[in-house]
Amino acid sequence: MPELDHVLRAVLTFETMLALLFAGHWVGATWHERTWPIRVILIGLGGVMTYVLAGQFKAFNLGIPFDSFSWVELIAYAVLLSGFAWQRHRERRSRRGR
């Protein structure tokens, strides 16, 4: 049976990868509507998200336990994914004319 630490890191990795996919879709769909300063911010946020994912892999390889910073990341990515899902749901409803 896997340790809780491994399960939590797997959930965090899955959340991060899913958030990167959602973010890429969202940025790509709205890229032409954004100004260049906003585009630079969005590119930076994508880099930060990728850095967090790489940091979790590094922490796992070094045997660092799942700490309070990792819990903050886990919760933050859950909130981010909820926001993406909510935005996507509202977008689909508005396209149908409701």
XYZ file of C-alpha atoms in Angstrom:
98
model
C 0.000 0.000 0.000
C 1.431 3.391 -0.968
C 2.309 5.865 1.717
C 0.098 8.896 2.254
C 2.973 11.119 1.117
C 3.092 9.395 -2.276
C -0.674 9.606 -2.714
C -0.722 13.323 -1.847
C 2.142 14.043 -4.255
C 0.343 12.087 -6.984
C -2.832 14.114 -6.411
C -0.846 17.363 -6.472
C 0.941 16.322 -9.662
C -2.359 15.407 -11.310
C -3.914 18.718 -10.232
C -0.949 20.691 -11.527
C -0.905 18.957 -14.892
C -4.672 19.375 -15.269
C -4.409 23.054 -14.295
C -1.656 23.569 -16.886
C -3.894 22.036 -19.554
C -6.889 24.156 -18.542
C -4.708 27.270 -18.367
C -3.248 26.577 -21.791
C -6.713 26.161 -23.269
C -8.011 29.299 -21.562
C -5.001 31.434 -22.511
C -5.080 30.165 -26.079
C -8.769 30.922 -26.465
C -8.463 34.446 -25.062
C -4.951 35.360 -26.270
C -6.128 37.716 -29.020
C -8.347 39.626 -26.553
C -5.493 40.409 -24.156
C -3.010 43.258 -24.182
C 0.716 42.559 -24.164
C 1.217 43.255 -20.435
C -1.520 40.722 -19.620
C 0.028 38.236 -22.032
C 3.392 38.569 -20.284
C 1.691 38.013 -16.905
C -0.062 34.896 -18.237
C 3.208 33.508 -19.612
C 4.810 34.151 -16.223
C 1.978 32.382 -14.407
C 2.410 29.383 -16.686
C 6.106 29.361 -15.831
C 5.333 29.501 -12.110
C 2.900 26.605 -12.437
C 5.531 24.570 -14.281
C 8.117 25.464 -11.621
C 5.815 24.223 -8.857
C 5.371 20.926 -10.676
C 9.128 20.549 -11.114
C 9.660 21.449 -7.445
C 7.333 18.672 -6.358
C 9.231 16.149 -8.467
C 12.490 17.359 -6.956
C 11.076 17.152 -3.408
C 9.882 13.613 -4.079
C 13.269 12.556 -5.456
C 15.054 14.071 -2.447
C 12.683 12.374 -0.022
C 11.331 15.622 1.424
C 8.049 14.950 3.234
C 4.747 16.477 2.178
C 4.819 19.654 4.277
C 2.609 22.675 4.896
C 3.815 24.407 1.713
C 2.730 21.373 -0.274
C -0.669 21.492 1.441
C -1.033 25.136 0.402
C -0.203 24.146 -3.183
C -2.677 21.267 -3.087
C -5.482 23.533 -1.886
C -4.531 26.366 -4.251
C -4.601 24.076 -7.276
C -7.969 22.668 -6.172
C -9.323 26.237 -6.029
C -7.748 27.046 -9.411
C -9.290 23.963 -11.014
C -12.663 24.828 -9.478
C -12.406 28.306 -11.000
C -11.513 26.932 -14.422
C -14.403 24.455 -14.277
C -16.821 27.169 -13.146
C -15.692 29.528 -15.895
C -15.984 26.781 -18.488
C -19.489 25.893 -17.276
C -20.624 29.542 -17.448
C -19.086 29.935 -20.895
C -20.964 26.919 -22.223
C -24.248 28.120 -20.706
C -23.844 31.577 -22.247
C -23.135 30.089 -25.679
C -26.442 28.203 -25.587
C -28.301 31.453 -24.996
C -29.327 30.845 -21.403
